[in-house]
CSV table of C-alpha atoms and ligand atoms in Angstrom, one decimal:
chain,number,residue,atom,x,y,z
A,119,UNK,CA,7.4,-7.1,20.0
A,120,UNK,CA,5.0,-4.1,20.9
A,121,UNK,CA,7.4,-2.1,23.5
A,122,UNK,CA,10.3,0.1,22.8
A,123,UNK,CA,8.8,1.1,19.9
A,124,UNK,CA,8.8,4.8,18.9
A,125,UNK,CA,5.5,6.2,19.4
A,126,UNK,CA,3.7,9.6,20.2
A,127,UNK,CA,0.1,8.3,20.8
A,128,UNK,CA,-0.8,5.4,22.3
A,129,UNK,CA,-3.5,2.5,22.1
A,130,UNK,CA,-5.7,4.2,24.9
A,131,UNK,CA,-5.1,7.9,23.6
A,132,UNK,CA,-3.0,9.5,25.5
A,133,UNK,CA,-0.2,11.4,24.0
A,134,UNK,CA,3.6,12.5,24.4
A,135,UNK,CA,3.7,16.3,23.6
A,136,UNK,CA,7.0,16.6,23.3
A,137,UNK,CA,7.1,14.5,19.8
A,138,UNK,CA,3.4,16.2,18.2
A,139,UNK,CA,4.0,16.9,14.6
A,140,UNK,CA,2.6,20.6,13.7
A,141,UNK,CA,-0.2,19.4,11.8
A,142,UNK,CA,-2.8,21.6,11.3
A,143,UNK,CA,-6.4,20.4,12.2
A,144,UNK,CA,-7.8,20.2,8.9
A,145,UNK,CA,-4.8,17.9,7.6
A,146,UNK,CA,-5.7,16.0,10.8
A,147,UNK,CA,-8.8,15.4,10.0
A,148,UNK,CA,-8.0,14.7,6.7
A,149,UNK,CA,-5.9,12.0,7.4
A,150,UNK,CA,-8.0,10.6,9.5
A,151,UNK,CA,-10.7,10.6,6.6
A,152,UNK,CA,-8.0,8.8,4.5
A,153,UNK,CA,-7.7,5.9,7.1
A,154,UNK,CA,-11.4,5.5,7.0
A,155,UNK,CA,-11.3,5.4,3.2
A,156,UNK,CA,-8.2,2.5,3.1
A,157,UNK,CA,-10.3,0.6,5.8
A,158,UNK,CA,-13.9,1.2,3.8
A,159,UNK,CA,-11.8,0.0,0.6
A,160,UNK,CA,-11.1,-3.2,2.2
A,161,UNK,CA,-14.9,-3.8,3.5
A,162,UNK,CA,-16.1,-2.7,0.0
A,163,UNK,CA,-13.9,-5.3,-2.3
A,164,UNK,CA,-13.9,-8.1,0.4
A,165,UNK,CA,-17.6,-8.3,-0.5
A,166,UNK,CA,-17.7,-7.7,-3.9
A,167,UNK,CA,-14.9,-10.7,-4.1
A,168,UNK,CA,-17.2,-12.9,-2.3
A,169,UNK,CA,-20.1,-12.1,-4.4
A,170,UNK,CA,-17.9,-13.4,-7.5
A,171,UNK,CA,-18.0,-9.3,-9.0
A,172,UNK,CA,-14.0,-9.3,-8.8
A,173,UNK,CA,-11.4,-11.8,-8.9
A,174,UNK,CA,-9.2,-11.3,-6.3
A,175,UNK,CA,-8.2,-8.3,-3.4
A,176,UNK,CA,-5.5,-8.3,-0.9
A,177,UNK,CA,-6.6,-6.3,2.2
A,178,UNK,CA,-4.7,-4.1,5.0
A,179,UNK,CA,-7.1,-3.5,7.7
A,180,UNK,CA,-4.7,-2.4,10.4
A,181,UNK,CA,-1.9,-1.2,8.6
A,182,UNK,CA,-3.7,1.7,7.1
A,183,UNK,CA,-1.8,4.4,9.4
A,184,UNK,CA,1.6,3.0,8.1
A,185,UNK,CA,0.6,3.7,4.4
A,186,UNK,CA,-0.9,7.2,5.2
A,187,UNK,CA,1.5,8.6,7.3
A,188,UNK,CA,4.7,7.9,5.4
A,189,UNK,CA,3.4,8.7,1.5
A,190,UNK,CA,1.7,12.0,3.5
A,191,UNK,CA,5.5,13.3,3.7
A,192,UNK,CA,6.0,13.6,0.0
A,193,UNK,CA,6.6,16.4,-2.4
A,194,UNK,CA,4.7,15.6,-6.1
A,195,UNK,CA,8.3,14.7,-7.8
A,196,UNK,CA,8.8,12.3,-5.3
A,197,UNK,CA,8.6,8.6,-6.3
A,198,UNK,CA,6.9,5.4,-4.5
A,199,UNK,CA,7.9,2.0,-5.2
A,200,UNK,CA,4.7,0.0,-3.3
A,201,UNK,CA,4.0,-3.5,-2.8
A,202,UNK,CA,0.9,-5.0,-3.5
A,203,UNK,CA,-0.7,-3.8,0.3
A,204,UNK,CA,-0.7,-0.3,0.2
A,205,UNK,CA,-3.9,1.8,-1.3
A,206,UNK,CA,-3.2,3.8,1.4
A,207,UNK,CA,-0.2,5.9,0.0
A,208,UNK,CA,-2.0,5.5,-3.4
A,209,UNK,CA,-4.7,7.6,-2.6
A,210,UNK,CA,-2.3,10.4,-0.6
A,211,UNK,CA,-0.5,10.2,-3.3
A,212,UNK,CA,-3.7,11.1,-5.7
A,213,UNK,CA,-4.5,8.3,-7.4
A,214,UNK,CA,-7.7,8.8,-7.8
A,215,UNK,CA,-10.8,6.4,-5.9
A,216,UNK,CA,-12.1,5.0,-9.1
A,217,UNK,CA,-8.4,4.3,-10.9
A,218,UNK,CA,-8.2,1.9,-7.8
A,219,UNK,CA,-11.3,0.4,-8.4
A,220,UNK,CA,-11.0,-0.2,-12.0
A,221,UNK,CA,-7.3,-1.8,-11.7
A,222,UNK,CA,-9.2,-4.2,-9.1
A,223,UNK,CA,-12.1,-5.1,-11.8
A,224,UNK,CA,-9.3,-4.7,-14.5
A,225,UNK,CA,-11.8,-3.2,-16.7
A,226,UNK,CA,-11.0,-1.0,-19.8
A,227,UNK,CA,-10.6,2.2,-17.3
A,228,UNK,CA,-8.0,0.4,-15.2
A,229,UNK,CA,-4.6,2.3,-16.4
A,230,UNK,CA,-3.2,-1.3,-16.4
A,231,UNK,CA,-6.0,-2.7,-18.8
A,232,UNK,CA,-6.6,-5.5,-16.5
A,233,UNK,CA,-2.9,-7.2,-17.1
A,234,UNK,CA,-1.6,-6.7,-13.9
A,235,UNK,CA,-3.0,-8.7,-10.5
A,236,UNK,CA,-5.5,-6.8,-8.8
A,237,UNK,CA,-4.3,-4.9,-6.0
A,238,UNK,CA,-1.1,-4.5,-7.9
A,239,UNK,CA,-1.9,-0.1,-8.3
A,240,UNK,CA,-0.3,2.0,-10.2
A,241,UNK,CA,-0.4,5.2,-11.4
A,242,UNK,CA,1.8,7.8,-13.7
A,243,UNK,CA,0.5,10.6,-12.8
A,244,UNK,CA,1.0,9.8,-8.9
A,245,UNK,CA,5.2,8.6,-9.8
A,246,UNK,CA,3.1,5.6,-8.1
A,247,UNK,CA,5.1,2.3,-9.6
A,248,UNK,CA,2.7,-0.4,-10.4
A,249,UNK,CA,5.0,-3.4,-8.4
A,250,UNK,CA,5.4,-6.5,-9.7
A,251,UNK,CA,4.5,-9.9,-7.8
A,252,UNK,CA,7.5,-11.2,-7.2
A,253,UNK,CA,8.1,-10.4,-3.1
A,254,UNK,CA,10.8,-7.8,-2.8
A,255,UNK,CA,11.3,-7.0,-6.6
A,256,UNK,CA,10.4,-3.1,-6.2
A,257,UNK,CA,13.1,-2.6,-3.3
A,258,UNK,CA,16.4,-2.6,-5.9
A,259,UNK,CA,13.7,-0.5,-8.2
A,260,UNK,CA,13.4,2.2,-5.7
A,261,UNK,CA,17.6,2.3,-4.9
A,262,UNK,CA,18.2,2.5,-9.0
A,263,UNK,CA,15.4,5.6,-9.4
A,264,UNK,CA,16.9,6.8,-6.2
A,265,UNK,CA,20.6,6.8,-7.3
A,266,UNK,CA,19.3,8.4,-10.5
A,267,UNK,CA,17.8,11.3,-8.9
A,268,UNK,CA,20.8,12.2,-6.8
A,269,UNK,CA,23.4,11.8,-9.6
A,270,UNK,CA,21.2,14.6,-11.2
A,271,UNK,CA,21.2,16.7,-7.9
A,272,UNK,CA,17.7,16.3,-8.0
A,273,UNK,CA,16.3,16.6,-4.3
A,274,UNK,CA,13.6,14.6,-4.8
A,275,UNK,CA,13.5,11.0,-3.1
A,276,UNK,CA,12.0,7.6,-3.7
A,277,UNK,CA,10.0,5.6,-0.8
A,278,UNK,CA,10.1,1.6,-1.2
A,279,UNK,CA,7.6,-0.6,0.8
A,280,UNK,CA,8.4,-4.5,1.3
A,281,UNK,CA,6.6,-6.8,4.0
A,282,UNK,CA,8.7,-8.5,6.9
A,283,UNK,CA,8.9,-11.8,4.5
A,284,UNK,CA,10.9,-9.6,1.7
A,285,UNK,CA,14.0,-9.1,4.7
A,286,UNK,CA,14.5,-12.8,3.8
A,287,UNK,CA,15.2,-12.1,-0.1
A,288,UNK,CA,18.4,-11.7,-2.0
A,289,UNK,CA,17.1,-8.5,-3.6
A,290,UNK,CA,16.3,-6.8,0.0
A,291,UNK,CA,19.9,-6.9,0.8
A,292,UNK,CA,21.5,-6.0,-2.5
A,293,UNK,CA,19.6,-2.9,-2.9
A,294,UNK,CA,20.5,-1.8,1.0
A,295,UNK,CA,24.0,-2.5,-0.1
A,296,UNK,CA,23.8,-0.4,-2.5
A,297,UNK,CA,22.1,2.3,-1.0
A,298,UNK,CA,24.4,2.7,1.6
A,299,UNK,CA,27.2,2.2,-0.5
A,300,UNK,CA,25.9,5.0,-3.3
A,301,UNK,CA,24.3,7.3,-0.5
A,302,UNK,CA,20.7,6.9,-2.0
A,303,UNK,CA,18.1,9.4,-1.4
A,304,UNK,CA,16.4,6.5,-0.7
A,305,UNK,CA,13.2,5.4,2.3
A,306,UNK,CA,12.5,1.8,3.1
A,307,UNK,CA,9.9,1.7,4.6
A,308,UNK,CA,9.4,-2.3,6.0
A,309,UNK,CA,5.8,-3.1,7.2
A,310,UNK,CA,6.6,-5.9,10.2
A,311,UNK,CA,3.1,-7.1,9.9
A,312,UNK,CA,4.2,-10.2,11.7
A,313,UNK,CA,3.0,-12.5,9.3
A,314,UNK,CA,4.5,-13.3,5.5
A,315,UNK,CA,1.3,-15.2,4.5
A,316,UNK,CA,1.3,-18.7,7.2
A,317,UNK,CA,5.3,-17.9,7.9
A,318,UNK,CA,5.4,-16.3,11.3
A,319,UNK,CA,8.2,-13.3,11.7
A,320,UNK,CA,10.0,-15.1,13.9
A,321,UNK,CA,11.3,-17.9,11.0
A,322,UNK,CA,12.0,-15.0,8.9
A,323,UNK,CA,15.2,-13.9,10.7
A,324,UNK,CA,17.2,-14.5,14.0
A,325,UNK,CA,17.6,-10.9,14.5
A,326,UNK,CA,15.6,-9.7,17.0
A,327,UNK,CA,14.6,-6.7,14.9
A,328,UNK,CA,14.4,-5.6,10.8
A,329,UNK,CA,15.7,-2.2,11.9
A,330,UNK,CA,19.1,-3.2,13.0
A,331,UNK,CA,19.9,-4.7,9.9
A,332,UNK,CA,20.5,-0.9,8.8
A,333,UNK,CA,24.0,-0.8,10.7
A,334,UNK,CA,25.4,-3.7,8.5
A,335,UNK,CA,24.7,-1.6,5.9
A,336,UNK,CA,26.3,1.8,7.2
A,337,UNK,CA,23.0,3.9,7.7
A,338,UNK,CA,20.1,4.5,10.4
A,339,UNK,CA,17.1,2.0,11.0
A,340,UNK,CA,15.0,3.0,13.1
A,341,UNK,CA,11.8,0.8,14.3
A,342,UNK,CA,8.5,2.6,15.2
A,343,UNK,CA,4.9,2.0,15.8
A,344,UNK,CA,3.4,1.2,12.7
A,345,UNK,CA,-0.1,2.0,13.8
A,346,UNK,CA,0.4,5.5,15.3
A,347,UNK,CA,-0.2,7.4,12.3
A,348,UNK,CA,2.0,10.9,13.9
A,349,UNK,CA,4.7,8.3,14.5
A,350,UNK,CA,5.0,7.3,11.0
A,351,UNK,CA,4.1,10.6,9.7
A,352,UNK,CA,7.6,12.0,12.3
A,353,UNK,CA,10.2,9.7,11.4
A,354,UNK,CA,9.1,9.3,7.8
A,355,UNK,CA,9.7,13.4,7.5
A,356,UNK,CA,13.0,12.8,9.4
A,357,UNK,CA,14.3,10.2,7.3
A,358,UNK,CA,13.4,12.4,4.0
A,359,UNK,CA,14.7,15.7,5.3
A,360,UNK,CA,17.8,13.7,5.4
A,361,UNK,CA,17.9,12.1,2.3
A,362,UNK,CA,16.8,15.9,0.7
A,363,UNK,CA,19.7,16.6,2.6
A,364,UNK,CA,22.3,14.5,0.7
A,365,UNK,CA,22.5,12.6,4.4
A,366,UNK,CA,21.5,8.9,2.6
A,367,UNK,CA,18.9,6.1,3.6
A,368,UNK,CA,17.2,5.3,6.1
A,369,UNK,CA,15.6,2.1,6.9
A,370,UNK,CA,12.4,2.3,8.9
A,371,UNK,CA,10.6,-0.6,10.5
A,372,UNK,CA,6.7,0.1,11.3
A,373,UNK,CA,5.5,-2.6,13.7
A,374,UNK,CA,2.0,-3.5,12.6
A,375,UNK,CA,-0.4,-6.5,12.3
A,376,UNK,CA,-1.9,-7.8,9.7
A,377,UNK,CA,-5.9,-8.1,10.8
A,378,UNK,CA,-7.2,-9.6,8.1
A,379,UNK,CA,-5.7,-12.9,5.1
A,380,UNK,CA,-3.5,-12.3,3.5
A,381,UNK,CA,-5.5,-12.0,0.5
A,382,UNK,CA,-9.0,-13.0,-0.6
A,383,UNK,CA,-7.9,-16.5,-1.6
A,384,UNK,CA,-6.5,-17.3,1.9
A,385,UNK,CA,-7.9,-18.8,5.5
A,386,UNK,CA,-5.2,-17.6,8.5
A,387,UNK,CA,-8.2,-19.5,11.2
A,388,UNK,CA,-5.8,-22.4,9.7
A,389,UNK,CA,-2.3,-21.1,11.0
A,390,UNK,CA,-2.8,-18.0,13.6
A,391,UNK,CA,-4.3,-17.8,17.1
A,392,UNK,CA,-7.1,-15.8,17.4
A,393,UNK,CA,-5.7,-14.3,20.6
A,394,UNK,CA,-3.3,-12.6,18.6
A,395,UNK,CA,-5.4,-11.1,16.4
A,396,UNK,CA,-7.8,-9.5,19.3
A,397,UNK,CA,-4.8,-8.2,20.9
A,398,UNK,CA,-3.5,-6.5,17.9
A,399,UNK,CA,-7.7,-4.9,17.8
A,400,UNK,CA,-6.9,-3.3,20.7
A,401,UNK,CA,-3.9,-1.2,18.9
A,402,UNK,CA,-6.5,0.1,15.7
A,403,UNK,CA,-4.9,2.8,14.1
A,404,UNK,CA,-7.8,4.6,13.4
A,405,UNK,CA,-9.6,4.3,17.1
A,406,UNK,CA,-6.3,6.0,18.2
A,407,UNK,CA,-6.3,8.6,15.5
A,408,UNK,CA,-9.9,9.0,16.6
A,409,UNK,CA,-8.8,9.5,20.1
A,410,UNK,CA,-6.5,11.9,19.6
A,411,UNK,CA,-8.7,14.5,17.5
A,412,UNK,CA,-11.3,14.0,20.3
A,413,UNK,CA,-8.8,15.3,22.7
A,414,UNK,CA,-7.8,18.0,20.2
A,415,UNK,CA,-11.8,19.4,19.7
A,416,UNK,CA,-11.5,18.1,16.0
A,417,UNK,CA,-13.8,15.2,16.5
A,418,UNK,CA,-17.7,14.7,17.2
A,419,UNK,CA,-20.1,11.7,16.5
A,420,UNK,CA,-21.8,14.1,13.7
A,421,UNK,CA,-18.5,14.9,11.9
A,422,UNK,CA,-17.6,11.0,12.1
A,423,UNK,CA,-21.5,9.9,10.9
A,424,UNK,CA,-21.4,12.5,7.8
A,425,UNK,CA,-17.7,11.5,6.8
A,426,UNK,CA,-18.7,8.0,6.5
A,427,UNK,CA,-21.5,8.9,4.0
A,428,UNK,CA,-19.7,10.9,2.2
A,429,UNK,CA,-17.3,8.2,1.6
A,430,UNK,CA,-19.8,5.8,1.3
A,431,UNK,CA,-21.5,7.5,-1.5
A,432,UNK,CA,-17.6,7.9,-3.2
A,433,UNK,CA,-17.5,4.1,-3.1
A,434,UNK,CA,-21.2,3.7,-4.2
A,435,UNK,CA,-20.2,6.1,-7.6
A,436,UNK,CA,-16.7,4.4,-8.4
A,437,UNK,CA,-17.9,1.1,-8.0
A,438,UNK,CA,-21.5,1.9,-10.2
A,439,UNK,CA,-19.4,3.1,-12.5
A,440,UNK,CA,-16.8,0.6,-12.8
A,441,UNK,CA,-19.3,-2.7,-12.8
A,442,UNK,CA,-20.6,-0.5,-15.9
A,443,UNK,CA,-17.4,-0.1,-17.8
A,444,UNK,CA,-16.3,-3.0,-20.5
A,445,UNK,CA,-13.7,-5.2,-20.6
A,446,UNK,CA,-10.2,-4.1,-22.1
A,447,UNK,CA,-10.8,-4.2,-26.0
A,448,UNK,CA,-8.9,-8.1,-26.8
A,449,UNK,CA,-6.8,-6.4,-29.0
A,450,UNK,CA,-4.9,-5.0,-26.0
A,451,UNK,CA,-3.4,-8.5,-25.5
A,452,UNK,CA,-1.1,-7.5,-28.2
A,453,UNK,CA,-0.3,-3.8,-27.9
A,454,UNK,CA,2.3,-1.5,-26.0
A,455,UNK,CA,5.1,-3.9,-26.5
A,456,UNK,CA,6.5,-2.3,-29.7
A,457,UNK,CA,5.8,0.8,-31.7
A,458,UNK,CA,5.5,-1.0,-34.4
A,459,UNK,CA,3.6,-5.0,-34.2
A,460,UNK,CA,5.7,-7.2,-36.1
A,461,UNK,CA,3.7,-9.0,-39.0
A,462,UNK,CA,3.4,-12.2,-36.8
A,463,UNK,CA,1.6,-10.1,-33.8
A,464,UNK,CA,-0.7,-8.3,-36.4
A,465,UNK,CA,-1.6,-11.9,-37.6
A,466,UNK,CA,-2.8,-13.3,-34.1
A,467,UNK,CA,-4.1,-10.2,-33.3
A,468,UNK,CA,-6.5,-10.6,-36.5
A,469,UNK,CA,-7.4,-14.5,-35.5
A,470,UNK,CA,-7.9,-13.4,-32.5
A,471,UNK,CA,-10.3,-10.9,-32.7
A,472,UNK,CA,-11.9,-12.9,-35.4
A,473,UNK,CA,-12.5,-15.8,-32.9
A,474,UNK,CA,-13.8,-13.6,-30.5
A,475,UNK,CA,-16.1,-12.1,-32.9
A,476,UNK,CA,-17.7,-15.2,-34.1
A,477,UNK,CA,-18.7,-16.7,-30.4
A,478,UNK,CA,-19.9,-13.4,-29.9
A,479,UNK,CA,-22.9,-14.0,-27.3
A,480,UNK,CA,-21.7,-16.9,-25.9
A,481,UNK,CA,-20.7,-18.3,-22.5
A,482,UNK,CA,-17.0,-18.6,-23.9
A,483,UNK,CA,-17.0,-15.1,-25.0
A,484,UNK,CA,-15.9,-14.4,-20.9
A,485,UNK,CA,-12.6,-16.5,-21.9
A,486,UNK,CA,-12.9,-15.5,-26.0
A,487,UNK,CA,-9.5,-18.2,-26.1
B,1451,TPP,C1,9.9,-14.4,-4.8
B,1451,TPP,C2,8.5,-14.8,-4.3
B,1451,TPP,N1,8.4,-15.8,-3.4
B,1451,TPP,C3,7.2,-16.2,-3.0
B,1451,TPP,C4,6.1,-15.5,-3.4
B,1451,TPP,C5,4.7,-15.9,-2.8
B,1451,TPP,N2,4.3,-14.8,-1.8
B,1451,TPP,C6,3.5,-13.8,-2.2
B,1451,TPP,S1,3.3,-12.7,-1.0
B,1451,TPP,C7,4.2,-13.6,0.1
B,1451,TPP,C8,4.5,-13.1,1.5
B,1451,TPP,C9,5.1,-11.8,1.6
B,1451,TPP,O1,5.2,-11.5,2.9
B,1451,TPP,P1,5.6,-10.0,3.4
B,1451,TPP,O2,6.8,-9.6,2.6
B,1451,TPP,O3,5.7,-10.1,4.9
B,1451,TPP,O4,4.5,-9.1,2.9
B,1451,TPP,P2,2.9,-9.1,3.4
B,1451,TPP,O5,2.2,-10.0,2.4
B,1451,TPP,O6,2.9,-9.5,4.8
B,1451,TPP,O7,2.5,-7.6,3.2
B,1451,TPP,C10,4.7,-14.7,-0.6
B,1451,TPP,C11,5.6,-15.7,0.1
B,1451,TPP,C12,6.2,-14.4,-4.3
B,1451,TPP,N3,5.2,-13.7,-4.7
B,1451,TPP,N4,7.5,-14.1,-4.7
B,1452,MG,MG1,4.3,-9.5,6.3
């Protein structure tokens, strides 16, 4: 599963020359600050879940140089069509630390006023579509906005994540159809994570890889190590040169593991080996990003000690401020559906808010219905 993969550093450091992106060291470092945040992200909400302050997270320790790498590829006009795993390209894309934060307390500051799941980002201002939870639904999304943009001759291009379980859906397939079929400045980018909650990826196909499934569909898949960040960060810029280009889609499978549930609400102690998981800790994306700045003079045990602060104190303000913020007025239960509320909404809006007003105080003002 782990060989033949394309990859430019390795688990132990060492890298191939040959294939180093011209990066500059400040974007290096920054992108390794940006692996640090996803992975902080994860520790911060796992804890705050557990303590009961929010409802629900779905982590991606170890697939943070996946997210990072590909979204780091894109021009602003470009669109992203996540699933629910990927803060990651979220924050490249510049959705800001505490919009993240609020949609996972879905408090009156989250952008989705607390309708969506948490986890479930999105962002306007980032072309960041908030997905829905439904595995695989954002995939035909993605091929629609990016047949759009190339019947306008607009170069811009849309990047769609799925998981190694959403290769099994109806939608997966249509929307490569059609992608091929259309020429779609379209990127999917599949994250093998090896596991589609307790379904290994072996019972997800009998194809010996996700990549090859690109041929059936007339364009190139290509299938890479998902946790060497350069790797992702090369063939992610390959595959939207060419869809800039005019050249089509391209299907891109990033090998990764997922290291931690598959959301707050699950136990994988009941379905996985542990093995597994300790040899996939051995292939940390960040460790090898770490390695290879080291080698580069762009790393020291002071830089590392005052990044983490720095992004400790970023979590310690977003999350102050978002355990401060209400709750999304009640009335928003019944707004943004149509310009103008039909009598009947108006008139359960009122009851509502009438309810609410008069248990005002009370344990059942939490759940005012
Ligand atoms: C159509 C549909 N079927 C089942 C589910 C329940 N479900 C939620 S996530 C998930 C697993 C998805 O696995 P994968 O695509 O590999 O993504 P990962 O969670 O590993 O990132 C399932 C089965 C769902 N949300 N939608
Ligand atoms: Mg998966």
């Amino acid at each position: 599963m782990y060989d033949n993969l394309f990859r430019i550093v390795s688990s132990d450091g060492r890298f191939d020359e040959r294939f180093e992106p011209k990066l500059s060291g400040d974007e290096l470092r920054k992108m390794y600050s940006t692996l640090v945040k996803v992975r902080m992200l994860d520790d911060r909400m796992l804890v705050l879940q557990r303590q009961g302050r929010v409802g629900f997270y779905v982590p991606s320790t170890g697939e943070e140089a996946l997210q990072v790498g590909s979204a780091w590829v894109l021009e602003k006009d470009d669109w992203v069509f996540p699933a629910y795993r990927e803060p990651g390209a979220a924050l490249v894309r510049g959705m800001p630390l505490k919009k993240i934060v609020a949609q996972i307390y879905g408090n009156a500051i989250d952008t989705s006023k607390g309708r969506q799941m948490p986890s479930h980002l999105g962002d306007r201002d980032a072309n960041f579509v908030t997905p829905s939870s439904p595995v695989a639904t954002q995939i035909p999304m993605a091929v629609g906005a990016a047949m759009a943009m190339g019947m306008r001759k607009e170069r811009n291009v849309a990047l769609v994540y799925f998981g190694d379980g959403a290769t099994s859906t109806g939608d997966f397939h249509v929307a490569m159809n059609f992608a091929g079929v259309f020429n779609a400045p379209c990127i999917f980018l599949c994250k093998n994570n090896q596991w589609a909650i307790s379904l290994p990826f072996t019972r997800q196909t009998a194809s010996p890889s996700v990549a090859m499934k690109a041929m059936a569909y007339g364009f190139e898949g290509v299938r890479i190590d998902g946790n060497d960040v350069l790797a992702v960060y090369t063939s992610t810029k390959h595959a939207v040169e060419n869809a800039r280009a005019g050249k089509g889609p391209t299907l891109i499978e990033a090998v990764t593991y997922r290291m931690g549930p598959h959301s707050s609400s699950d136990d994988p102690t009941r379905y996985r080996d542990a093995k597994e998981v300790e040899e996939w800790r051995k292939r940390d994306p960040i460790t090898r990003l770490r390695l290879y700045l080291r080698a580069k003079g762009l790393w020291d045990e002071k830089w590392e000690a005052e990044l983490r602060k720095q992004i400790e104190e970023e979590f310690n303000a977003a999350i102050k401020e978002q355990e401060a913020a209400p709750k999304p007025p009640i009335e928003s239960m019944f707004t943004d559906v149509y310009a103008e509320m039909p009598w009947n909404l108006r008139e359960q809006m009122e009851e509502t808010r009438a309810r609410a007003g008069k248990h005002k105080g009370e344990a059942s003002e939490q759940f005012p219905l």
